[in-house]
PDB file of C-alpha atoms and ligand atoms in Angstrom:
ATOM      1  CA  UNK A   1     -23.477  20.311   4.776  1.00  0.00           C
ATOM      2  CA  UNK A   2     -19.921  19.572   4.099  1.00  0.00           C
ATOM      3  CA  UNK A   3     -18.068  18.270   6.829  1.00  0.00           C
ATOM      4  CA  UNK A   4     -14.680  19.803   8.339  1.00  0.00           C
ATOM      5  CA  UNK A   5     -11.374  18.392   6.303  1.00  0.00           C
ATOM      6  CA  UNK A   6      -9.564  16.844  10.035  1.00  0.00           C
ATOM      7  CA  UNK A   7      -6.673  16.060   7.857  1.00  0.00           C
ATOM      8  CA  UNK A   8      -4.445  18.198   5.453  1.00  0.00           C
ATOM      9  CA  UNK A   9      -1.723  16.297   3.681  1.00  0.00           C
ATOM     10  CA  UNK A  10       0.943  16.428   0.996  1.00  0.00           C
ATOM     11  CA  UNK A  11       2.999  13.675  -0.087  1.00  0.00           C
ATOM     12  CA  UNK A  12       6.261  15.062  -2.312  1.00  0.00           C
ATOM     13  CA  UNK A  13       7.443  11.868  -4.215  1.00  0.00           C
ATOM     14  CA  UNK A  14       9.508  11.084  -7.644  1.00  0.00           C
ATOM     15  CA  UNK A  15       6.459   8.256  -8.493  1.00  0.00           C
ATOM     16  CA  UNK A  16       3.129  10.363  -7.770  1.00  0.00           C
ATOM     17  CA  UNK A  17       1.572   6.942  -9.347  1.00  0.00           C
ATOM     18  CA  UNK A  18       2.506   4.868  -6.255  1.00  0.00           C
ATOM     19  CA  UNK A  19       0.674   6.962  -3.937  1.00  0.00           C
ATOM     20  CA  UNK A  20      -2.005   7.801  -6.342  1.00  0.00           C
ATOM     21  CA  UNK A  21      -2.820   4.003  -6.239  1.00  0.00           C
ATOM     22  CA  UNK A  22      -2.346   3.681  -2.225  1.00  0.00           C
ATOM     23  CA  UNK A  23      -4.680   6.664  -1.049  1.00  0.00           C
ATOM     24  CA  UNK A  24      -7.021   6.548  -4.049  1.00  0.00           C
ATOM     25  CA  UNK A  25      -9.353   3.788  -3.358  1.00  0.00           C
ATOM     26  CA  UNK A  26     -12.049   1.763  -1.155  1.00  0.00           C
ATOM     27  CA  UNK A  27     -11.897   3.809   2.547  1.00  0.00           C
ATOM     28  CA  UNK A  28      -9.049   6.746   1.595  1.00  0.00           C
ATOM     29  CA  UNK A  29     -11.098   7.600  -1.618  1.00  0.00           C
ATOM     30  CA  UNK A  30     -14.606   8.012  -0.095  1.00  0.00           C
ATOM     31  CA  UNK A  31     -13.056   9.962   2.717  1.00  0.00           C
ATOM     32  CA  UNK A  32     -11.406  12.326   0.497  1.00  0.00           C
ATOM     33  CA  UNK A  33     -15.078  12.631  -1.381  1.00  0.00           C
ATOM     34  CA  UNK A  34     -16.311  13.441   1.536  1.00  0.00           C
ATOM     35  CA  UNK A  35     -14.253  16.266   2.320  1.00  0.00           C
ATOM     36  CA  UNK A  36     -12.714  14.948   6.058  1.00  0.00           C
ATOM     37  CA  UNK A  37      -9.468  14.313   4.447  1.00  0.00           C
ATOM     38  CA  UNK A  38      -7.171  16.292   1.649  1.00  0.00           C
ATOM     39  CA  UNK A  39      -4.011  14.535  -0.009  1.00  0.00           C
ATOM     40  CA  UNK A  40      -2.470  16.458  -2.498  1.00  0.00           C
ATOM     41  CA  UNK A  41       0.102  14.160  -4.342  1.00  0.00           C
ATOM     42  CA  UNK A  42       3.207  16.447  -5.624  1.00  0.00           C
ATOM     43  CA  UNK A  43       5.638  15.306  -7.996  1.00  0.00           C
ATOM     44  CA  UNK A  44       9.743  16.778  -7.023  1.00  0.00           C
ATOM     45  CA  UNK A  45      10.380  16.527 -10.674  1.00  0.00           C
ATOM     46  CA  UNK A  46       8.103  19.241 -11.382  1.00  0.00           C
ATOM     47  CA  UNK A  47      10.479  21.516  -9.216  1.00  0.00           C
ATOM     48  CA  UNK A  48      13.259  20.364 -11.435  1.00  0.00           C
ATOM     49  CA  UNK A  49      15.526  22.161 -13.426  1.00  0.00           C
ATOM     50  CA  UNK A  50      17.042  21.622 -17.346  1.00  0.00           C
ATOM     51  CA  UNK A  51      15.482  20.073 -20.378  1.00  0.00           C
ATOM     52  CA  UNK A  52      15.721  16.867 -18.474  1.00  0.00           C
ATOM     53  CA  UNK A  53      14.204  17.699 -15.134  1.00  0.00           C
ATOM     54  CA  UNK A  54      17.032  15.809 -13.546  1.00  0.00           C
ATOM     55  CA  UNK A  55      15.947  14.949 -10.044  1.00  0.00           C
ATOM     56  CA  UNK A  56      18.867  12.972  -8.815  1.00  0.00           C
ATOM     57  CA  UNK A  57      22.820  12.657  -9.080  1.00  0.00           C
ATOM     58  CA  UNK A  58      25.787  10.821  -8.574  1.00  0.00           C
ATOM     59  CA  UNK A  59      26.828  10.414  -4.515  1.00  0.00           C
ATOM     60  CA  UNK A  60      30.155  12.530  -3.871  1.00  0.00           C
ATOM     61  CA  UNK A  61      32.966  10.160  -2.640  1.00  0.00           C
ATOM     62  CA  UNK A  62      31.442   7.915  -5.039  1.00  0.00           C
ATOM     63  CA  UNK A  63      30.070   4.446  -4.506  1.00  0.00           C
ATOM     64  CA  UNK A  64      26.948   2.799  -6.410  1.00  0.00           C
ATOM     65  CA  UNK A  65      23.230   4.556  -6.912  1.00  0.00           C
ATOM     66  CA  UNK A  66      22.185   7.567  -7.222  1.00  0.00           C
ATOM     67  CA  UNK A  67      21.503  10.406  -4.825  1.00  0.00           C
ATOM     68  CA  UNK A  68      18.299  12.791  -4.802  1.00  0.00           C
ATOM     69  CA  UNK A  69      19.176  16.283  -5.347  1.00  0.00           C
ATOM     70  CA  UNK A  70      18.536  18.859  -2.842  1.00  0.00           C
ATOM     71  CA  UNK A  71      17.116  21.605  -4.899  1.00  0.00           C
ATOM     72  CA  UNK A  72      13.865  19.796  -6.054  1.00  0.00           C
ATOM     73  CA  UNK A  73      12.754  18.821  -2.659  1.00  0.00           C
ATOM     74  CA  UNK A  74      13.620  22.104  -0.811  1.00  0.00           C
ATOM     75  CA  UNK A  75      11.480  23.935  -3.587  1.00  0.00           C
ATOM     76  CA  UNK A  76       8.656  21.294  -3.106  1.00  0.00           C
ATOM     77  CA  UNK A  77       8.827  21.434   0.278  1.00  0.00           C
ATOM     78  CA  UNK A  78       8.816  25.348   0.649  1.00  0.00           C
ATOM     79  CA  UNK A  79       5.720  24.942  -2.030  1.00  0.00           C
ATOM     80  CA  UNK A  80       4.145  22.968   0.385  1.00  0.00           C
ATOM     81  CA  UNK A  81       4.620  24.653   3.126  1.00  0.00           C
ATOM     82  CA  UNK A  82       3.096  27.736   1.275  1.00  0.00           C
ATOM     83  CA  UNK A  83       6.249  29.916   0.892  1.00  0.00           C
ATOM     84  CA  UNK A  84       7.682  31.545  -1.816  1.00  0.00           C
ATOM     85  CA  UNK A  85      11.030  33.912  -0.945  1.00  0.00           C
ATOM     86  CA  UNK A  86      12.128  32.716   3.156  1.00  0.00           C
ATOM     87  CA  UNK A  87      14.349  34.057   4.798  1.00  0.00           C
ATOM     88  CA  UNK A  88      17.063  31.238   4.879  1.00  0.00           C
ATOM     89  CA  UNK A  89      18.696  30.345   8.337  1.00  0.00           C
ATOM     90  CA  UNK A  90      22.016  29.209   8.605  1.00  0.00           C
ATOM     91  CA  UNK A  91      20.243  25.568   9.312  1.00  0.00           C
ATOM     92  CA  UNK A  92      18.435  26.189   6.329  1.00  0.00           C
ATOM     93  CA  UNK A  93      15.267  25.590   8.430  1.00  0.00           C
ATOM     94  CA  UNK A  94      12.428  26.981   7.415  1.00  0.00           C
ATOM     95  CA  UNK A  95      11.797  29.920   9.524  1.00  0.00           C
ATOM     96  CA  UNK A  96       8.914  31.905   8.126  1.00  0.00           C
ATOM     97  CA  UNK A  97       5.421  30.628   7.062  1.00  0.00           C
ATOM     98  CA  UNK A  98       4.263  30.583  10.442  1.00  0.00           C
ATOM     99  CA  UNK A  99      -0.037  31.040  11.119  1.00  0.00           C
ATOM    100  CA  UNK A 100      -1.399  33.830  12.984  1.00  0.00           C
ATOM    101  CA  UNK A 101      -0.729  31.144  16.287  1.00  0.00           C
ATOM    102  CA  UNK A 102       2.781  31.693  16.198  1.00  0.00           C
ATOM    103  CA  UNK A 103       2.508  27.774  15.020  1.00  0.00           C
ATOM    104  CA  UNK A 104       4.297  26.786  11.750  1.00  0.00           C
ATOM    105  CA  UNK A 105       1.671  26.201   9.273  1.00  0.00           C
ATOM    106  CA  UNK A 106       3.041  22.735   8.356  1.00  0.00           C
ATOM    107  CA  UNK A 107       4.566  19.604  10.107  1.00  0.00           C
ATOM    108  CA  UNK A 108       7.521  18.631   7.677  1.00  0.00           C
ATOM    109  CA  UNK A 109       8.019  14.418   7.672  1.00  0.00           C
ATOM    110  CA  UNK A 110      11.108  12.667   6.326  1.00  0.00           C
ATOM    111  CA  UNK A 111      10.312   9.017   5.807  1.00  0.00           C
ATOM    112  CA  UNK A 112      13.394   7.019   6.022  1.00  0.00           C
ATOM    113  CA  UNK A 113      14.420   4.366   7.966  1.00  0.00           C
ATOM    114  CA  UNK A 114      16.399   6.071  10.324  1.00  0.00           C
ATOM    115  CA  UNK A 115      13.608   7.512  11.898  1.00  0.00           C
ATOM    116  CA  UNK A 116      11.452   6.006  14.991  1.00  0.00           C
ATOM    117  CA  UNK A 117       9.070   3.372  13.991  1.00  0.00           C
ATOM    118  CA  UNK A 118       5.390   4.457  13.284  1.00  0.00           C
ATOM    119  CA  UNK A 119       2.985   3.608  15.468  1.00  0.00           C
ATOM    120  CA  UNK A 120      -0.857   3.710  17.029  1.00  0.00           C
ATOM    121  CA  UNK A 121       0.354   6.659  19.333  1.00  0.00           C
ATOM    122  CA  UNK A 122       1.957   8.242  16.398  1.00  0.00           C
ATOM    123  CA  UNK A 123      -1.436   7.774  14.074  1.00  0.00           C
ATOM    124  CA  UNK A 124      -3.498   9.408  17.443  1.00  0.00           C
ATOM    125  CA  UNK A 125      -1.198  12.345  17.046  1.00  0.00           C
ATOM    126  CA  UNK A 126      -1.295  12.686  13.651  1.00  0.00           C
ATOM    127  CA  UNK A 127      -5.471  12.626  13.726  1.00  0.00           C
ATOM    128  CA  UNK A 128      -5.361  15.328  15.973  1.00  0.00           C
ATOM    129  CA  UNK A 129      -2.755  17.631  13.947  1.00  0.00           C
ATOM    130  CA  UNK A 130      -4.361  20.531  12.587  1.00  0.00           C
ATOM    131  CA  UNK A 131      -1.620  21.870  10.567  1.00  0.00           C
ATOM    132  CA  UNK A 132      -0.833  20.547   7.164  1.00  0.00           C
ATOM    133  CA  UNK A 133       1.504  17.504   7.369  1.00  0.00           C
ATOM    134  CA  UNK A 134       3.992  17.404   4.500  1.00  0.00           C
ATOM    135  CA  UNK A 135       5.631  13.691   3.892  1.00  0.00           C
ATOM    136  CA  UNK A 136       8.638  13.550   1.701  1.00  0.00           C
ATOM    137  CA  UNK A 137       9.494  10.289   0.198  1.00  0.00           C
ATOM    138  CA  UNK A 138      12.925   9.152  -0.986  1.00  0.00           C
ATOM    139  CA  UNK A 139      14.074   7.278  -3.111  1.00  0.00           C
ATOM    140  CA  UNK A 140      17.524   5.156  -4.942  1.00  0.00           C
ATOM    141  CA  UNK A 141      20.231   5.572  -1.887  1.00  0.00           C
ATOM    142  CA  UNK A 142      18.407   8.228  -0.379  1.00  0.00           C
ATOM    143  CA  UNK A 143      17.883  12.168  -0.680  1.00  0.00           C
ATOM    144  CA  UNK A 144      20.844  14.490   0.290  1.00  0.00           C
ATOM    145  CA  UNK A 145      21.845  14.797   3.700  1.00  0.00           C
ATOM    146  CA  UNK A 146      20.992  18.734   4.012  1.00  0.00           C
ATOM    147  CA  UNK A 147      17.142  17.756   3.304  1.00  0.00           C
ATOM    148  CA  UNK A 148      17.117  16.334   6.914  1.00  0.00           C
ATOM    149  CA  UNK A 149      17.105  20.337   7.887  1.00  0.00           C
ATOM    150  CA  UNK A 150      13.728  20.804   6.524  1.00  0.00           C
ATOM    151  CA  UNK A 151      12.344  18.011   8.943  1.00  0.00           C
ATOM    152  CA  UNK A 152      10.506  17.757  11.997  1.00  0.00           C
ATOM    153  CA  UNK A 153      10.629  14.420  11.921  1.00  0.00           C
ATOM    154  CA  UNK A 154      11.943  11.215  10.570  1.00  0.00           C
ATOM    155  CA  UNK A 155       9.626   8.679  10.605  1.00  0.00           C
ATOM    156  CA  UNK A 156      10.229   4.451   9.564  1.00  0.00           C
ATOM    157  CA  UNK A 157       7.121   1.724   8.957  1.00  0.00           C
ATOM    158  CA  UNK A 158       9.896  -0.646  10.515  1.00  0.00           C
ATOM    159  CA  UNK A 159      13.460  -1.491  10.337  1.00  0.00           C
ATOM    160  CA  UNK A 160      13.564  -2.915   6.602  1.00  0.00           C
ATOM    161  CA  UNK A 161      14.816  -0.837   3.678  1.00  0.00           C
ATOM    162  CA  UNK A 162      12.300  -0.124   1.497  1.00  0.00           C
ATOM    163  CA  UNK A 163      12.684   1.028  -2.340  1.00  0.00           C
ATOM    164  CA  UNK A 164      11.436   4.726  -1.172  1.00  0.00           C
ATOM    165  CA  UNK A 165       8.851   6.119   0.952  1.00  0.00           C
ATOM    166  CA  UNK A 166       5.589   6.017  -0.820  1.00  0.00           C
ATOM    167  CA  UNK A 167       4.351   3.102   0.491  1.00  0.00           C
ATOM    168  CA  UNK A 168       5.540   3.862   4.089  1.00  0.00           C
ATOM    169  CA  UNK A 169       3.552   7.675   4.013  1.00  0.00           C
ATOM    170  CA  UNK A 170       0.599   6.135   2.431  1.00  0.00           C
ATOM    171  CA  UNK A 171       0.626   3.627   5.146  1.00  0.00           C
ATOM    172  CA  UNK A 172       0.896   6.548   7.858  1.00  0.00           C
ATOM    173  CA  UNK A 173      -2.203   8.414   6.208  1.00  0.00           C
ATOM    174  CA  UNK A 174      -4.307   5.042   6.357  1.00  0.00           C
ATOM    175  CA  UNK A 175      -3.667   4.651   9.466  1.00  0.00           C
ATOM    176  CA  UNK A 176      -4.107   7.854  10.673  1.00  0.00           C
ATOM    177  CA  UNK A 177      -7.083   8.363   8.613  1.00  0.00           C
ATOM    178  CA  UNK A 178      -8.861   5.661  10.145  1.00  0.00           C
ATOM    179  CA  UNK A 179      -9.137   7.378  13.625  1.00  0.00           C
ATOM    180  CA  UNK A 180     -10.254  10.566  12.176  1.00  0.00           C
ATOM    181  CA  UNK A 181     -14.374  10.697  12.665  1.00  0.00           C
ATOM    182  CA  UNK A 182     -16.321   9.591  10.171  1.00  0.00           C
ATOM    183  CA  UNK A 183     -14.068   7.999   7.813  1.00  0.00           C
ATOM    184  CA  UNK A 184     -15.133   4.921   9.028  1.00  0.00           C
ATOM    185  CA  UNK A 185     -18.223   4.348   8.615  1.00  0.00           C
ATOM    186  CA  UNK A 186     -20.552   2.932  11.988  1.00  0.00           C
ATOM    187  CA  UNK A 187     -20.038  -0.197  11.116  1.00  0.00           C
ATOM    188  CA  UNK A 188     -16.486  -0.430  11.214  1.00  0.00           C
ATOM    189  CA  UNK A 189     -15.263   1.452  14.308  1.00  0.00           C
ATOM    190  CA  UNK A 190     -11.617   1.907  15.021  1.00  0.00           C
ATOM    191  CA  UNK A 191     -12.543   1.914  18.512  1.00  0.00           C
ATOM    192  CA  UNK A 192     -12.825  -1.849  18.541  1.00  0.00           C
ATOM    193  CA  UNK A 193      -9.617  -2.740  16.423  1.00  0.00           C
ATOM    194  CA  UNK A 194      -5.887  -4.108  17.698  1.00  0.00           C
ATOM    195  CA  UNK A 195      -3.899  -1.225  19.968  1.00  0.00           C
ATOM    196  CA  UNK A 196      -7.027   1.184  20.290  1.00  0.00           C
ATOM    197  CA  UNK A 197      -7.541  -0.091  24.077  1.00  0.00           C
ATOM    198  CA  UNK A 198      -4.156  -1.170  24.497  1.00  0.00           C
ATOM    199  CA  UNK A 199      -5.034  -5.102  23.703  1.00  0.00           C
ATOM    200  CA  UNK A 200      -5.058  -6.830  20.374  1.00  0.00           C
ATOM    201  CA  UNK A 201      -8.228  -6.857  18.838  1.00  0.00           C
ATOM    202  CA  UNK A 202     -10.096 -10.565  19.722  1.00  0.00           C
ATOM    203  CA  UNK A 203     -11.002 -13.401  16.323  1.00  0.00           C
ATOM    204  CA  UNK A 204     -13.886 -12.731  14.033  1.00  0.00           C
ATOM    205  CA  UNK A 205     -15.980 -15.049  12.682  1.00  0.00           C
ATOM    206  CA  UNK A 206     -19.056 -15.338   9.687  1.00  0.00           C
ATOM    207  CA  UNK A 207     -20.523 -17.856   8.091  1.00  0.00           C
ATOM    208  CA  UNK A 208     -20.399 -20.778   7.899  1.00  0.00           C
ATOM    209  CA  UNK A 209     -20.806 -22.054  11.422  1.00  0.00           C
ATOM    210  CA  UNK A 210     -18.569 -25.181  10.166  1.00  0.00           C
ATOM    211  CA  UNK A 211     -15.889 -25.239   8.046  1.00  0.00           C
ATOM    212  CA  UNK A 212     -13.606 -28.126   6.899  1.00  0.00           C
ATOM    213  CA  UNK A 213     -14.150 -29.412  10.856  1.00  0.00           C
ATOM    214  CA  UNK A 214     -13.412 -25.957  12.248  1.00  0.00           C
ATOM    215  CA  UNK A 215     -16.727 -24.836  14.566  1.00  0.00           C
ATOM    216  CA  UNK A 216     -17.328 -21.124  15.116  1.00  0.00           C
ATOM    217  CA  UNK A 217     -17.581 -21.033  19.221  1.00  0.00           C
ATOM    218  CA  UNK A 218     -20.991 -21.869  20.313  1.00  0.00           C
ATOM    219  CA  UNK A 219     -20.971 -18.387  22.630  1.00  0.00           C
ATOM    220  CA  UNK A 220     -21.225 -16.304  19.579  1.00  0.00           C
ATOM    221  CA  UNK A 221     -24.330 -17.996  18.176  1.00  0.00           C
ATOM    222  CA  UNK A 222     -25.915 -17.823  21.369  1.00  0.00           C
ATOM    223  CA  UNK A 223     -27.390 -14.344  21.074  1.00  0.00           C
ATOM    224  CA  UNK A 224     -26.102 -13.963  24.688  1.00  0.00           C
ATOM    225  CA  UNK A 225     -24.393 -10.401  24.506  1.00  0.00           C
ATOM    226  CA  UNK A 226     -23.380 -10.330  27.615  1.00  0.00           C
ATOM    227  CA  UNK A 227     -21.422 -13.559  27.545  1.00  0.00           C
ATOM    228  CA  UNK A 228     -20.494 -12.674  23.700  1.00  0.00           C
ATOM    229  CA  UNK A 229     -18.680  -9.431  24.875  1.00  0.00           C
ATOM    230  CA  UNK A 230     -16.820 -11.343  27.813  1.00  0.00           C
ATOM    231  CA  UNK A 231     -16.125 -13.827  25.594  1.00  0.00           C
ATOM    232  CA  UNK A 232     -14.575 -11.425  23.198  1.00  0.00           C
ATOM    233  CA  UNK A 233     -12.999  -9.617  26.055  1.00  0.00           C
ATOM    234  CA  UNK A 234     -11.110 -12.413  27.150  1.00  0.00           C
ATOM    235  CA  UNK A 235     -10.377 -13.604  23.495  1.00  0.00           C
ATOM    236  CA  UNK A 236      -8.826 -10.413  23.101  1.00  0.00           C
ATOM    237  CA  UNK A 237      -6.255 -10.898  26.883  1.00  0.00           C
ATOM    238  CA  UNK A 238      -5.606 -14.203  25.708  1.00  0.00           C
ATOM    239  CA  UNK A 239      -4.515 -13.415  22.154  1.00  0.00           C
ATOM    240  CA  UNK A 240      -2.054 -10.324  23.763  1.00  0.00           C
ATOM    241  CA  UNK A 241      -0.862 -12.759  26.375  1.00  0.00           C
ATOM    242  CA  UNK A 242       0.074 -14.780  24.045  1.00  0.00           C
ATOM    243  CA  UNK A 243       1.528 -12.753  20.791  1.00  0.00           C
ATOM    244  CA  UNK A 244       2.561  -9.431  22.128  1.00  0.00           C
ATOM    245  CA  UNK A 245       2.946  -9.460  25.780  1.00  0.00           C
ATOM    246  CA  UNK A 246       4.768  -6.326  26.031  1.00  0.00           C
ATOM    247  CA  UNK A 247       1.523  -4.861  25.212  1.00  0.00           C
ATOM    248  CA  UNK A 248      -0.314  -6.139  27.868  1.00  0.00           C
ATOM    249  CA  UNK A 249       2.475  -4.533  30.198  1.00  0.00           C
ATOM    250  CA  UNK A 250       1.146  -1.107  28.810  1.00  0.00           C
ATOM    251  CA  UNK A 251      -2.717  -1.487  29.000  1.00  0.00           C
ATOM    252  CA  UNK A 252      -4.753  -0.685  31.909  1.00  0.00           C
ATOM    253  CA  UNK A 253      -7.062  -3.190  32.981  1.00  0.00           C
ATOM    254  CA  UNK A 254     -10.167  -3.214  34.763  1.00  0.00           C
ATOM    255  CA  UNK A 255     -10.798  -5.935  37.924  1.00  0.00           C
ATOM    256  CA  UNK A 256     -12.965  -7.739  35.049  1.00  0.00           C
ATOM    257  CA  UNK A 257      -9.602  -8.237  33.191  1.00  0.00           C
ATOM    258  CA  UNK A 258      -7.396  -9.381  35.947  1.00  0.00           C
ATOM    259  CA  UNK A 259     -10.701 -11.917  36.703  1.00  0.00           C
ATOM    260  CA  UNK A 260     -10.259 -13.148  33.201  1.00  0.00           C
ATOM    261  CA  UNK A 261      -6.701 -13.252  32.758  1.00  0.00           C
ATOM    262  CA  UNK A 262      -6.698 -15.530  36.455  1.00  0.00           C
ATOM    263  CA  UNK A 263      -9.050 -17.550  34.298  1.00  0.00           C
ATOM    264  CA  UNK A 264      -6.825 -18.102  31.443  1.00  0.00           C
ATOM    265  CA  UNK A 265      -3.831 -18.781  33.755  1.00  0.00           C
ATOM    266  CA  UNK A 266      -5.958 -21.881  35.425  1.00  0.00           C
ATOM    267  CA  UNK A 267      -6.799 -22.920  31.874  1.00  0.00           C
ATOM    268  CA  UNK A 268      -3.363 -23.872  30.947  1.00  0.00           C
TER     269      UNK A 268
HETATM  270  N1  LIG B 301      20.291   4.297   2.019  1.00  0.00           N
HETATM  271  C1  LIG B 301      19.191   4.606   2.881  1.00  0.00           C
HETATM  272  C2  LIG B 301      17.891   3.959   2.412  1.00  0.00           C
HETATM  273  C3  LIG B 301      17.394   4.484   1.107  1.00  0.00           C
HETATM  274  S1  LIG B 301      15.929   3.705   0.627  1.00  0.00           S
HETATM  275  C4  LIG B 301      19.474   4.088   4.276  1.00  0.00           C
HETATM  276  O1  LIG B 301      20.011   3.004   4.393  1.00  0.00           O
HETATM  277  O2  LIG B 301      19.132   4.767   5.257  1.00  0.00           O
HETATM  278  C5  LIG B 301      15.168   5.016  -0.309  1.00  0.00           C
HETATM  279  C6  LIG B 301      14.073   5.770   0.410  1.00  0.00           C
HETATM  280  O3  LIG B 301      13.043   4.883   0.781  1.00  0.00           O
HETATM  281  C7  LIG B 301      14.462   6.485   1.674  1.00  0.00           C
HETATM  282  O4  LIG B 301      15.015   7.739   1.405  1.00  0.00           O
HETATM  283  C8  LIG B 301      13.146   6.592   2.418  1.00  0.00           C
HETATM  284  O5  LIG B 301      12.413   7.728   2.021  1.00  0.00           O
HETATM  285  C9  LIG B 301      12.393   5.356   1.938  1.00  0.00           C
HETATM  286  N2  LIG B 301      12.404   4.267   2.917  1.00  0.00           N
HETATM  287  C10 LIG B 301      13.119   3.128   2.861  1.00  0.00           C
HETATM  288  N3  LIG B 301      12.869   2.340   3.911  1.00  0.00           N
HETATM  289  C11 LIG B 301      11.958   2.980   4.666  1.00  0.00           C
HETATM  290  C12 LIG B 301      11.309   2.673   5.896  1.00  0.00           C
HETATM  291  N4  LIG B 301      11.552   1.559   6.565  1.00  0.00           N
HETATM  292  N5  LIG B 301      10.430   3.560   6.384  1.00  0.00           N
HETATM  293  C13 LIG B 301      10.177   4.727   5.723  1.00  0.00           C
HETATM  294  N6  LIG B 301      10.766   5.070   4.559  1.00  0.00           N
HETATM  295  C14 LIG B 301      11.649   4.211   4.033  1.00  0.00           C
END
């Protein structure tokens, strides 16, 4: 039986290749194989117009770069989104293609550093969003201004200026992926990773036990799982406490955590 798609996407992009590389191997590919995810990779210049599919322009008011044109990426988008002849609103929103829900059919994402910064609450929502998301991806100085009207979001990987968005939605879709059922496979469970209970995820280790003088800790050799897990529990306080403490600020912790964090405290 084939399983459900949990995730609809479209990335809209001037360098399909980019993306094609980021979400077409290892976990993304098999996931799409299986059917639990669907990226469709569009290329604006298709939506282009002239002999020379120009995509982008010079900036009015002038200045250096170039600017990509609005046309392409409101046709893309309104591909996308599934609709051919809106209604145009004096935002220039789209206003029709709505499901039988009342819901728009499609959750329109700008990716440019303006936006708030992605995150593991972001990626939780995103696994759970049943309509199609549609990323657009910029690119030279930036799209034009009055493509910000067909968004329902801006979204940034961080505050550095990237070359254009490819790399920052194909990061959103891994991570988002990841949390969707069964792209994973059992072995390697999101549930266990960094920000999933609220703590940084604790060290790994594999063979060999010694290396250039460095011992794995005796505890996880000891086929003890009760003592491996608190181990790995407290591993995992102690390496929050000590990189991201606003984090810990966040979690909730049982009374086994505040025992273990009292712990670390007397150990330094
Ligand atoms: N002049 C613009 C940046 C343009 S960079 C500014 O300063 O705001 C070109 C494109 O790369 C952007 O349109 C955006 O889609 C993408 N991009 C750059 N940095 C990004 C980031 N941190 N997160 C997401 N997308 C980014």
């Amino acid at each position: 039986m084939r399983p459900v798609c949990r995730m609809n996407c479209e990335v809209l992009t001037l360098f399909p290749g980019i993306v094609e590389a980021a979400v077409g191997d290892s976990i993304l590919k098999r996931a799409q194989e299986k059917g639990l995810i669907h990226i469709k990779i569009t290329d604006i210049r298709s939506f282009a117009k002239g002999k020379h599919k120009t995509a982008d322009d010079a900036p009015f008011g002038g200045g250096p770069g170039m600017v990509m044109k609005p046309e392409p990426v409101f046709e893309a988008v309104e591909a996308a989104v599934g609709l051919r002849g809106r209604e145009e609103t004096t935002q220039g929103k789209i206003s029709a293609g709505e499901s039988e829900g009342g819901q728009p059919a499609a959750h329109v994402i700008l990716m440019s550093p303006q936006g708030p910064v992605f995150d593991h609450e972001k990626a939780l929502e995103f696994s759970r969003e049943t309509r199609k998301i549609i990323f657009i991806c910029g690119r030279y100085e930036g799209i034009d201004e009055r493509v910000r009207t067909l968004a329902d979001e801006e979204l940034s990987l961080g505050d550095f200026v990237l070359s254009g968005g490819e790399l920052a939605a194909a990061a959103v879709i891994e991570a988002t992926a990841r949390l969707i059922p069964g792209v994973l496979g059992d072995e390697e469970s999101a549930g266990l990773d960094s920000f999933y209970d609220g703590l940084l995820d604790y060290p790994h280790y594999t063979r060999p036990a010694q290396y250039r003088g460095m011992k794995v800790p005796d505890v996880l050799m000891s086929g003890n799982h009760a003592e491996i897990r608190r181990w790995r529990r407290k591993e995992a306080l102690r390496a929050t406490i000590k990189k991201r403490p606003d984090l810990l600020e966040k979690a909730t912790l049982t009374a086994e955590d505040r025992r273990l964090i009292e712990e670390l405290k007397n150990e330094n």
